[in-house]
Coordinates of C-alpha atoms in Angstrom, one line a residue:
M90 CA -35.8 187.0 56.5
G91 CA -35.2 183.6 54.9
R92 CA -35.6 182.8 51.2
L93 CA -39.2 182.1 50.2
R94 CA -39.7 178.5 48.9
V95 CA -42.0 178.3 45.9
K96 CA -44.2 175.2 45.7
G97 CA -43.1 172.9 43.0
K98 CA -39.6 174.5 42.5
A99 CA -37.6 172.5 45.1
G100 CA -37.2 169.1 46.7
A101 CA -38.8 166.1 45.0
A102 CA -40.7 168.2 42.5
K103 CA -37.4 169.5 41.1
N104 CA -35.3 166.3 41.4
Y105 CA -37.8 163.9 39.8
T106 CA -39.6 164.0 36.5
T107 CA -41.9 161.6 34.8
R108 CA -41.0 159.7 31.7
S109 CA -43.6 161.6 29.6
A110 CA -42.2 164.9 30.8
A111 CA -38.6 163.9 30.0
V112 CA -39.6 162.7 26.5
K113 CA -41.5 165.9 25.9
K114 CA -38.6 168.0 27.0
L115 CA -36.0 166.1 25.0
Q116 CA -38.3 166.1 22.0
C117 CA -37.5 162.5 21.1
S118 CA -39.4 159.3 20.7
L119 CA -40.0 156.8 23.4
A120 CA -37.6 154.3 21.7
D121 CA -34.8 156.9 21.5
F122 CA -35.4 157.8 25.2
R123 CA -35.0 154.2 26.2
R124 CA -31.7 154.0 24.2
L125 CA -30.5 157.1 26.0
C126 CA -31.3 155.7 29.4
I127 CA -29.5 152.4 28.5
L128 CA -26.4 154.1 27.2
K129 CA -26.2 156.6 30.0
G130 CA -26.9 154.0 32.7
I131 CA -30.1 155.8 33.9
F132 CA -32.8 153.6 35.6
P133 CA -36.1 154.7 37.0
R134 CA -36.4 155.5 40.7
E135 CA -39.4 155.7 42.9
P136 CA -39.7 159.0 44.8
R137 CA -40.7 158.9 48.5
S138 CA -43.8 160.9 47.8
R139 CA -45.4 160.7 44.4
K140 CA -47.8 163.4 45.2
K141 CA -45.0 165.9 45.8
A142 CA -42.9 164.7 42.9
N143 CA -45.8 165.1 40.4
K144 CA -46.2 168.8 41.3
G145 CA -43.2 169.7 39.2
S146 CA -43.7 170.8 35.6
S147 CA -41.3 170.5 32.8
A148 CA -41.7 173.0 30.0
P149 CA -40.7 171.8 26.5
T150 CA -37.9 173.5 24.6
S151 CA -38.8 176.0 22.0
H152 CA -36.7 174.8 19.1
L153 CA -37.9 172.3 16.5
P154 CA -35.8 169.8 14.6
K155 CA -34.2 171.5 11.6
L156 CA -34.7 168.6 9.2
S157 CA -38.5 168.4 9.8
R158 CA -38.8 172.2 9.4
A159 CA -37.0 172.2 6.2
L160 CA -39.1 169.4 4.8
G161 CA -42.3 171.2 5.9
R162 CA -41.3 174.4 4.2
G163 CA -40.3 172.6 1.0
E164 CA -36.7 173.6 1.2
W165 CA -35.4 170.5 -0.5
S166 CA -31.8 171.6 -1.0
S167 CA -31.5 172.5 2.7
A168 CA -33.1 169.2 3.7
K169 CA -30.7 167.2 1.5
S170 CA -27.7 169.1 2.9
L171 CA -28.9 168.4 6.5
E172 CA -29.4 164.7 5.7
E173 CA -26.0 164.3 4.1
N174 CA -24.3 166.2 7.0
K175 CA -26.1 164.3 9.7
P176 CA -23.8 163.9 12.7
I177 CA -22.5 160.5 13.6
Y178 CA -22.6 159.8 17.3
R179 CA -19.9 157.9 19.2
L180 CA -20.0 156.2 22.6
D181 CA -16.4 156.9 23.6
H182 CA -17.3 159.8 25.9
I183 CA -20.0 157.7 27.6
I184 CA -17.5 154.9 28.4
K185 CA -15.2 157.5 29.9
E186 CA -18.1 159.0 32.0
R187 CA -19.3 155.7 33.3
Y188 CA -15.9 154.1 34.0
P189 CA -13.4 156.7 35.3
T190 CA -10.7 154.1 35.8
F191 CA -9.7 151.0 33.9
I192 CA -10.3 148.7 36.9
D193 CA -13.9 150.0 37.0
A194 CA -14.4 149.0 33.4
L195 CA -12.7 145.6 34.0
R196 CA -15.1 144.8 36.9
D197 CA -18.1 145.5 34.7
I198 CA -17.3 143.3 31.6
D199 CA -19.1 140.1 32.8
D200 CA -22.4 141.0 31.2
A201 CA -20.7 142.4 28.2
L202 CA -18.8 139.1 27.6
C203 CA -22.0 137.1 28.0
M204 CA -23.8 139.3 25.5
I205 CA -20.9 139.1 23.0
F206 CA -20.6 135.3 23.1
L207 CA -24.4 135.0 22.8
F208 CA -24.7 137.1 19.7
S209 CA -21.6 135.5 18.1
S210 CA -23.6 132.2 18.1
L211 CA -26.8 133.6 16.7
P212 CA -27.7 133.3 12.9
S213 CA -27.9 136.6 11.0
N214 CA -31.3 137.7 9.7
S215 CA -33.2 140.9 8.9
R216 CA -33.0 142.0 12.6
L217 CA -29.4 140.9 13.1
P218 CA -27.1 142.0 10.3
P219 CA -24.2 139.7 9.5
E220 CA -21.6 142.5 10.2
L221 CA -22.9 142.6 13.8
V222 CA -22.5 138.8 14.3
E223 CA -19.0 138.9 12.7
N224 CA -17.9 141.7 15.0
C225 CA -19.2 139.8 18.1
A226 CA -17.3 136.6 17.0
K227 CA -14.2 138.7 16.4
L228 CA -14.4 140.2 19.9
A229 CA -15.0 136.8 21.5
A230 CA -12.0 135.3 19.7
E231 CA -9.8 138.3 20.8
W232 CA -10.8 137.7 24.4
Q233 CA -10.1 134.0 24.3
L234 CA -6.7 134.7 22.7
Y235 CA -5.8 137.1 25.5
V236 CA -6.9 134.7 28.2
M237 CA -4.9 131.8 26.6
H238 CA -1.8 134.0 26.2
S239 CA -1.9 135.3 29.8
Q240 CA -3.1 132.0 31.3
S241 CA -5.7 133.8 33.4
L242 CA -8.4 131.0 33.4
R243 CA -9.2 129.7 36.8
K244 CA -12.5 127.8 36.9
V245 CA -14.8 126.0 34.4
F246 CA -18.2 124.5 34.8
L247 CA -20.3 122.6 32.3
S248 CA -23.9 123.5 32.9
I249 CA -27.2 123.0 31.1
K250 CA -27.2 126.6 29.9
G251 CA -23.7 126.5 28.6
V252 CA -20.1 126.7 29.9
Y253 CA -19.3 129.0 32.8
Y254 CA -15.7 130.4 32.8
Q255 CA -13.9 132.4 35.4
A256 CA -10.7 134.2 34.9
E257 CA -8.5 136.4 37.1
I258 CA -7.2 139.5 35.4
M259 CA -5.3 142.2 37.3
D260 CA -6.6 140.8 40.6
Q261 CA -10.2 141.1 39.3
T262 CA -12.5 138.1 38.9
V263 CA -14.3 137.9 35.6
T264 CA -17.1 135.3 35.0
W265 CA -18.9 134.8 31.8
L266 CA -21.2 132.2 30.1
V267 CA -20.6 130.7 26.6
P268 CA -23.6 128.9 25.1
Y269 CA -23.2 125.5 23.4
L270 CA -22.8 125.5 19.6
F271 CA -26.4 124.4 18.8
T272 CA -28.6 126.0 16.2
Q273 CA -30.1 129.1 17.7
N274 CA -33.4 130.8 16.8
V275 CA -34.3 134.3 17.9
P276 CA -37.9 134.2 19.3
A277 CA -40.3 136.6 17.7
D278 CA -41.6 137.9 21.0
V279 CA -38.1 139.1 22.2
D280 CA -37.5 142.8 21.8
V281 CA -34.1 142.7 20.0
R282 CA -33.9 146.5 19.9
V283 CA -33.2 146.7 23.6
M284 CA -30.6 144.0 23.4
L285 CA -29.0 145.6 20.4
T286 CA -28.7 148.9 22.4
F287 CA -26.9 147.1 25.2
L288 CA -24.7 145.3 22.6
E289 CA -23.7 148.6 21.0
L290 CA -22.5 149.8 24.4
Y291 CA -20.8 146.6 25.2
Q292 CA -18.9 146.4 21.9
T293 CA -17.4 149.9 22.6
L294 CA -16.6 149.0 26.2
L295 CA -14.8 145.7 25.2
S296 CA -12.9 147.5 22.5
F297 CA -11.5 149.9 25.1
V298 CA -10.7 147.1 27.6
F299 CA -9.1 144.8 25.0
F300 CA -6.9 147.6 23.7
K301 CA -5.6 148.3 27.2
L302 CA -5.0 144.6 28.0
Y303 CA -3.2 143.9 24.8
T304 CA -1.0 147.0 24.9
E305 CA 0.0 146.4 28.5
V306 CA 1.5 143.0 27.7
G307 CA 3.2 144.4 24.6
L308 CA 0.9 143.1 21.9
V309 CA -0.7 144.7 18.9
Y310 CA -4.4 145.4 19.0
P311 CA -6.4 144.4 17.1
P312 CA -4.5 141.2 16.4
P313 CA -4.0 140.5 12.6
L314 CA -6.6 138.2 11.1
D315 CA -5.7 135.6 8.5
V316 CA -8.7 135.6 6.1
K317 CA -7.8 132.3 4.5
K318 CA -7.5 130.4 7.9
D319 CA -10.7 132.1 9.1
G320 CA -12.5 130.8 6.0
D321 CA -11.2 127.3 6.6
G322 CA -12.6 127.3 10.1
A323 CA -9.4 127.8 12.1
G324 CA -11.3 129.7 14.8
V325 CA -9.0 131.4 17.3
N326 CA -5.9 130.2 15.3
A327 CA -6.8 132.7 12.6
L328 CA -5.7 135.5 14.8
S329 CA -1.9 135.9 15.4
L330 CA -0.2 137.7 18.3
Q331 CA 2.4 140.3 17.3
D332 CA 4.7 142.2 19.6
S333 CA 4.2 146.0 19.5
S334 CA 7.1 148.2 18.7
R335 CA 6.1 150.6 21.4
H336 CA 6.9 149.3 24.8
P337 CA 5.6 151.0 28.0
A338 CA 8.2 152.7 30.2
I339 CA 7.0 150.9 33.3
Q340 CA 6.3 147.2 33.3
P341 CA 2.5 147.2 33.8
T342 CA 1.9 143.5 34.4
T343 CA 0.7 142.8 37.9
T344 CA 1.4 139.1 37.9
S345 CA 4.5 136.9 37.4
L346 CA 4.8 133.2 36.7
V347 CA 7.3 131.2 38.7
D348 CA 7.3 127.4 38.0
G349 CA 3.8 127.7 36.6
R350 CA 2.4 129.5 39.7
Q351 CA 1.0 133.0 39.5
I352 CA 2.5 135.7 41.9
T353 CA 0.0 138.5 42.1
G354 CA 0.7 142.1 43.0
K355 CA -1.3 141.7 46.1
V356 CA 1.1 139.1 47.4
V357 CA 4.1 141.3 46.7
R358 CA 2.5 144.4 48.4
Q359 CA 1.6 142.3 51.5
T360 CA 5.1 141.0 51.8
I361 CA 6.6 144.5 51.5
K362 CA 4.1 145.8 54.1
N363 CA 5.2 143.0 56.6
I364 CA 8.9 143.9 56.2
T365 CA 8.1 147.6 56.7
A366 CA 6.2 146.9 59.8
T367 CA 9.0 144.8 61.2
L368 CA 11.5 147.6 60.6
D369 CA 9.3 150.2 62.3
N370 CA 8.9 148.0 65.4
A371 CA 12.5 147.1 65.7
T372 CA 15.1 148.7 68.0
A373 CA 18.4 150.3 66.8
P374 CA 20.5 147.1 67.1
D375 CA 17.8 145.1 65.4
V376 CA 17.6 147.7 62.6
E377 CA 21.3 147.4 62.0
I378 CA 21.0 143.6 61.8
L379 CA 18.1 143.9 59.4
R380 CA 20.0 146.3 57.2
Q381 CA 22.9 143.9 57.1
T382 CA 20.6 141.1 56.0
V383 CA 18.3 143.2 53.8
D384 CA 19.2 141.2 50.7
A385 CA 17.9 138.0 52.4
N386 CA 14.6 139.7 53.5
L387 CA 13.6 141.3 50.2
P388 CA 10.8 139.6 48.4
T389 CA 12.3 137.8 45.4
L390 CA 10.6 135.6 42.8
Q391 CA 12.2 132.6 44.4
S392 CA 10.8 133.4 47.9
L393 CA 7.4 134.3 46.5
S394 CA 7.3 131.0 44.7
M395 CA 7.4 129.2 48.1
L396 CA 4.1 130.9 49.1
P397 CA 1.0 128.7 48.8
Q398 CA -0.8 129.1 45.5
T399 CA -4.4 128.1 44.6
L400 CA -3.8 126.8 41.1
S401 CA -1.0 125.9 38.7
T402 CA -1.4 127.6 35.4
N403 CA 0.8 125.0 33.6
L404 CA -1.3 122.0 34.7
F405 CA -1.4 120.4 31.2
S406 CA 2.0 121.6 30.0
P407 CA 3.7 118.1 30.1
Y408 CA 0.8 116.5 28.1
T409 CA -0.5 116.5 24.5
F410 CA -4.2 116.0 23.8
F411 CA -6.2 115.0 20.8
L412 CA -9.9 115.8 20.4
S413 CA -12.2 113.2 18.9
R414 CA -14.6 114.4 16.3
E415 CA -17.7 114.4 18.6
T416 CA -16.1 116.7 21.2
P417 CA -16.6 120.4 20.9
R418 CA -13.3 121.8 19.7
G419 CA -13.9 125.5 20.7
I420 CA -14.4 124.7 24.4
F421 CA -11.5 122.3 25.0
E422 CA -9.0 124.0 22.8
F423 CA -9.5 127.2 24.9
V424 CA -9.3 125.3 28.2
V425 CA -6.3 123.1 27.4
R426 CA -4.3 125.9 25.9
S427 CA -5.1 128.2 28.8
F428 CA -3.2 125.7 31.1
G429 CA -0.2 125.2 28.9
G430 CA -1.2 122.0 27.1
R431 CA -0.9 121.2 23.4
I432 CA -4.0 120.0 21.6
G433 CA -4.9 118.8 18.1
W434 CA -8.1 117.9 16.3
P435 CA -9.2 116.1 13.2
S436 CA -9.7 117.9 9.9
S437 CA -13.5 117.6 10.2
S438 CA -13.4 120.0 13.2
G439 CA -11.5 122.7 11.2
S440 CA -8.1 123.5 9.9
G441 CA -5.1 124.6 11.8
S442 CA -4.4 121.5 13.9
P443 CA -0.7 121.4 14.9
F444 CA -0.5 117.6 14.5
D445 CA -2.6 114.7 13.3
E446 CA -4.1 111.6 15.0
N447 CA -1.1 109.4 14.4
D448 CA 1.4 111.6 16.2
P449 CA 3.3 109.5 18.8
C450 CA 3.5 112.5 21.2
I451 CA -0.2 112.3 22.0
T452 CA -0.7 111.3 25.7
H453 CA -4.5 111.7 26.1
V454 CA -7.4 111.4 23.7
I455 CA -10.6 113.2 24.7
I456 CA -13.4 111.0 23.5
D457 CA -17.2 111.0 24.2
R458 CA -18.6 107.9 22.6
P459 CA -19.1 104.3 23.9
V460 CA -16.5 101.6 23.6
V461 CA -16.7 99.7 20.3
V462 CA -14.6 96.6 19.8
K463 CA -13.0 96.6 16.3
E464 CA -10.2 94.9 14.6
E465 CA -6.8 96.7 14.7
T466 CA -3.3 96.1 13.6
P467 CA -0.4 95.6 16.1
E468 CA 0.8 99.1 15.4
Q469 CA -2.6 100.6 16.2
R470 CA -2.9 98.5 19.3
E471 CA 0.5 99.6 20.6
L472 CA -0.4 103.2 19.9
R473 CA -3.7 102.8 21.7
L474 CA -2.0 101.3 24.8
R475 CA 0.4 104.2 25.1
R476 CA -2.5 106.7 25.3
K477 CA -5.2 107.5 27.9
Y478 CA -8.7 107.7 26.6
V479 CA -10.7 110.0 28.9
Q480 CA -14.1 111.7 28.7
P481 CA -14.3 115.5 28.4
Q482 CA -15.4 116.0 32.1
W483 CA -11.9 114.9 33.2
I484 CA -10.3 118.0 31.8
V485 CA -12.7 120.3 33.6
D486 CA -12.5 118.4 36.9
C487 CA -8.7 118.6 36.8
I488 CA -8.9 122.4 36.5
N489 CA -11.4 122.9 39.3
S490 CA -9.5 120.6 41.7
G491 CA -6.2 122.2 40.8
K492 CA -4.4 118.9 40.3
F493 CA -4.0 116.0 37.9
L494 CA -6.8 113.5 38.6
L495 CA -6.7 109.8 38.0
E496 CA -8.0 108.9 34.5
E497 CA -9.6 105.6 35.5
P498 CA -12.9 107.0 36.8
Y499 CA -13.2 109.0 33.6
A500 CA -12.3 106.3 31.2
Q501 CA -14.2 105.8 28.0
G502 CA -17.6 104.2 28.5
K503 CA -17.6 104.5 32.3
T504 CA -20.2 106.2 34.4
L505 CA -18.8 109.6 35.4
P506 CA -18.6 110.9 38.9
P507 CA -20.8 114.0 39.8
H508 CA -19.7 117.2 38.1
L509 CA -19.7 119.8 40.8
S510 CA -19.9 123.5 40.5
P511 CA -16.6 125.1 41.5
F512 CA -18.3 128.4 42.5
G513 CA -20.1 126.9 45.6
E514 CA -23.7 127.7 46.5
Y515 CA -23.3 128.3 50.2
E516 CA -21.3 127.1 53.1
G517 CA -22.1 123.6 54.3
A518 CA -24.0 122.7 51.0
Y519 CA -24.4 119.0 50.1
I520 CA -21.5 117.7 48.0
P521 CA -22.4 114.5 46.2
G522 CA -18.9 113.4 45.6
D523 CA -17.7 114.0 49.2
E524 CA -18.2 110.4 50.3
L525 CA -14.7 109.5 51.6
A526 CA -15.0 111.6 54.7
G527 CA -18.0 109.6 56.0
E528 CA -16.8 106.3 54.7
P529 CA -15.8 104.7 58.1
E530 CA -19.0 105.8 59.8
L531 CA -21.0 104.5 57.0
S532 CA -19.3 101.1 57.1
E533 CA -19.9 100.9 60.8
E534 CA -23.6 101.7 60.3
I535 CA -23.9 99.0 57.7
E536 CA -22.1 96.4 60.0
N537 CA -24.4 97.4 62.9
D538 CA -27.4 97.0 60.6
E539 CA -26.2 93.6 59.6
D540 CA -25.7 92.6 63.2
N541 CA -29.1 93.9 64.1
N542 CA -30.7 91.9 61.3
V543 CA -29.0 88.7 62.5
A544 CA -30.1 89.4 66.0
D545 CA -33.7 90.2 65.0
K546 CA -34.3 86.6 63.8
G547 CA -34.7 85.2 67.4
H548 CA -34.3 88.0 69.9
D549 CA -37.5 89.9 70.0
Q550 CA -37.4 89.7 73.8
D551 CA -33.9 91.2 73.9
H552 CA -35.0 94.2 71.9
E553 CA -37.7 94.9 74.5
V554 CA -35.1 94.9 77.2
L555 CA -32.8 97.2 75.1
D556 CA -35.7 99.6 74.5
S557 CA -36.2 99.9 78.3
I558 CA -32.4 100.5 78.7
I559 CA -32.6 103.5 76.5
V560 CA -34.5 105.6 79.1
V561 CA -31.8 104.8 81.7
S562 CA -29.8 107.8 82.7
N563 CA -26.0 107.5 82.4
E564 CA -25.4 109.9 85.3
D565 CA -26.7 107.4 87.8
P566 CA -24.1 104.6 88.2
A567 CA -26.4 102.4 90.3
A568 CA -29.2 102.5 87.8
L569 CA -26.8 101.8 85.0
R570 CA -25.3 98.8 86.9
A571 CA -28.8 97.5 87.5
A572 CA -29.7 97.9 83.8
E573 CA -26.5 96.0 82.9
L574 CA -27.4 93.1 85.1
A575 CA -30.9 93.0 83.7
A576 CA -29.6 92.9 80.2
E577 CA -27.1 90.2 81.1
A578 CA -29.9 88.1 82.6
A579 CA -31.9 88.5 79.5
G580 CA -29.0 87.3 77.4
V581 CA -28.2 90.5 75.7
D582 CA -24.7 90.8 74.4
F583 CA -22.4 93.3 76.2
G584 CA -21.4 95.0 73.0
T585 CA -25.0 95.6 71.9
F586 CA -25.8 97.0 75.4
E587 CA -22.8 99.4 75.4
A588 CA -23.8 100.6 71.9
K589 CA -27.3 101.3 73.0
V590 CA -26.1 103.2 76.1
K591 CA -23.8 105.4 74.0
Q592 CA -26.6 106.1 71.6
A593 CA -28.9 107.1 74.4
S594 CA -26.3 109.4 76.0
K595 CA -25.7 111.2 72.7
K596 CA -29.4 111.9 72.3
Q597 CA -29.6 113.1 75.8
T598 CA -26.6 115.4 75.5
K599 CA -27.9 116.8 72.2
S600 CA -31.4 117.5 73.6
T601 CA -29.9 119.3 76.6
G602 CA -27.7 121.4 74.4
D603 CA -30.6 122.2 72.2
Q604 CA -32.7 123.3 75.2
V605 CA -29.9 125.7 76.4
E606 CA -29.5 127.2 72.9
D607 CA -33.2 127.7 72.5
A608 CA -33.4 129.5 75.8
E609 CA -30.5 131.8 74.8
R610 CA -32.1 132.4 71.4
D611 CA -35.4 133.4 73.0
M612 CA -33.6 135.8 75.3
N613 CA -31.8 137.4 72.4
K614 CA -35.0 137.7 70.4
M615 CA -36.6 139.6 73.2
M616 CA -34.0 142.3 72.9
M617 CA -34.6 142.7 69.2
S618 CA -36.9 145.2 67.4
N619 CA -39.7 144.0 65.3
K620 CA -37.8 144.6 62.1
Q621 CA -34.7 142.8 63.4
R622 CA -36.8 139.9 64.7
K623 CA -38.5 139.4 61.3
L624 CA -35.2 139.5 59.5
Y625 CA -33.7 137.0 62.0
E626 CA -36.7 134.6 61.6
K627 CA -36.4 134.8 57.8
M628 CA -32.7 133.9 58.0
K629 CA -33.3 131.0 60.4
Y630 CA -36.1 129.7 58.1
S631 CA -33.8 129.7 55.1
Q632 CA -31.0 128.0 57.1
K633 CA -33.4 125.3 58.4
K634 CA -34.7 124.7 54.8
K635 CA -31.2 124.3 53.4
E636 CA -30.3 122.0 56.3
S637 CA -33.3 119.8 55.8
Q638 CA -32.6 119.5 52.1
R639 CA -29.0 118.6 52.9
T640 CA -30.1 116.0 55.5
E641 CA -32.6 114.5 53.1
L642 CA -30.0 114.1 50.3
E643 CA -27.4 112.7 52.7
S644 CA -29.9 110.1 54.0
R645 CA -30.9 109.1 50.5
K646 CA -27.3 108.7 49.6
K647 CA -26.6 106.5 52.7
E648 CA -29.6 104.3 51.9
L649 CA -28.4 103.8 48.3
T650 CA -24.9 103.0 49.5
K651 CA -26.2 100.5 52.0
Q652 CA -28.3 98.8 49.4
K653 CA -25.3 98.5 47.0
R654 CA -23.1 97.1 49.7
K655 CA -25.7 94.6 50.9
Q656 CA -26.2 93.5 47.3
A657 CA -22.4 93.1 46.9
H658 CA -22.2 90.9 50.1
V659 CA -25.0 88.6 48.9
P660 CA -23.4 85.5 47.3

């Protein structure tokens, strides 16, 4: 006889419990229950059947809090002892539970970094103690210092919300957002308690991650802080990197730099795998030959450096930059130093600049104000001519393109080209700056429009003939020959006639292909289930919407370009 199943003791009634029942069983407040859920990573789930899940009952525990009992009985000495010996909780074990391996923790630090950088820019008040803001600023500076030291930065995007950064650390992509340094105010309707609970967890997580990252590259963590430099506004320069006396037995770094290019562990493993597969598939004589030439086939740093790389980490190493006083120092110091460049700033932006404005080694000046004509000495003029004055966007566009761009489009006072997101929204999205690919076609369209405008002045009858030619089928040579003779008799130019025939043939071919595709699509939809058909229609609708938006933007761009060129041709 099978085991009897008691109602409400198995299934959804046992696996699920309501929030009220959980709070009653834990004997804690609702705010503490929310904190526990955030720290443990528990989120509410909807059971399949609420009716079955609600049948379960949760009996409360029988013990009462000891401190409340002592106060209720008037045992003041016991209550004082309990208050003084109140346990202090730590989140270390929660970090170990939620992230079994270091790579798991590294994949989940995006939100943590965004939260840390946000709170580091907030003013301290009654709800945000100054110690909390200082700790967030310290963690943010430690992260930036490590990224600059390891040259892990890959992408930068200047958006309205702030600056998006993306780094590659141990073959993992980390993306975070840094707000601009404006005066921030915490709204009164924002529940800061929930955010502080997340922040408490994220601070512990980042401390673990930073300790691991620093020790693996042989650095002391936390890096020593110079209090005097920090008070003078040195920023990241107030922290100093020191080699640790304890070196790991195995070199833990997964990347190598060869001529400024990063060789990841993934590339090394793939190369070794290819060599192993070649040895397994080879015959005995081939194996002997391969053994004789094994030194030539082993993956060395020199051979790996010949592999194509996406980005040079020493992009700015040959150049020296100087920041003008109106440019944000924290952003561009971090970006330039991450790619091997030297950078200085005026004393008004903080102390710690390695050189001043009159240094002859400066090659580029990052400036963000209009051109002002002023009197200057011959020495100042010579110094100005030796330098390139560029706007801040030039630095970011060089990083995202992976090469050193021309300074002329980004010169001081000029209208900047579109600043595009390096992350990419979707495949085939409209790119405002991608105009060179369609330049010949656009010029041909403009020339055709000009020719048509000239012809429109006295050839209305010719256009009627050409409109009748459009309906002529190209597959019928006799009809095409007759249409050609009719156009010649009407005085239509042969080039115009040929262009119209090509245009008509393209439209006809496109319409035929569309009809075939529509028929195949209808047949495929007939074989789908209702759920698959609805999903497919949603996908097609979104694709058509994106395509229509792209077509509209491209047509508007073409019209604007045509108008500019026509205005340029007008004497």
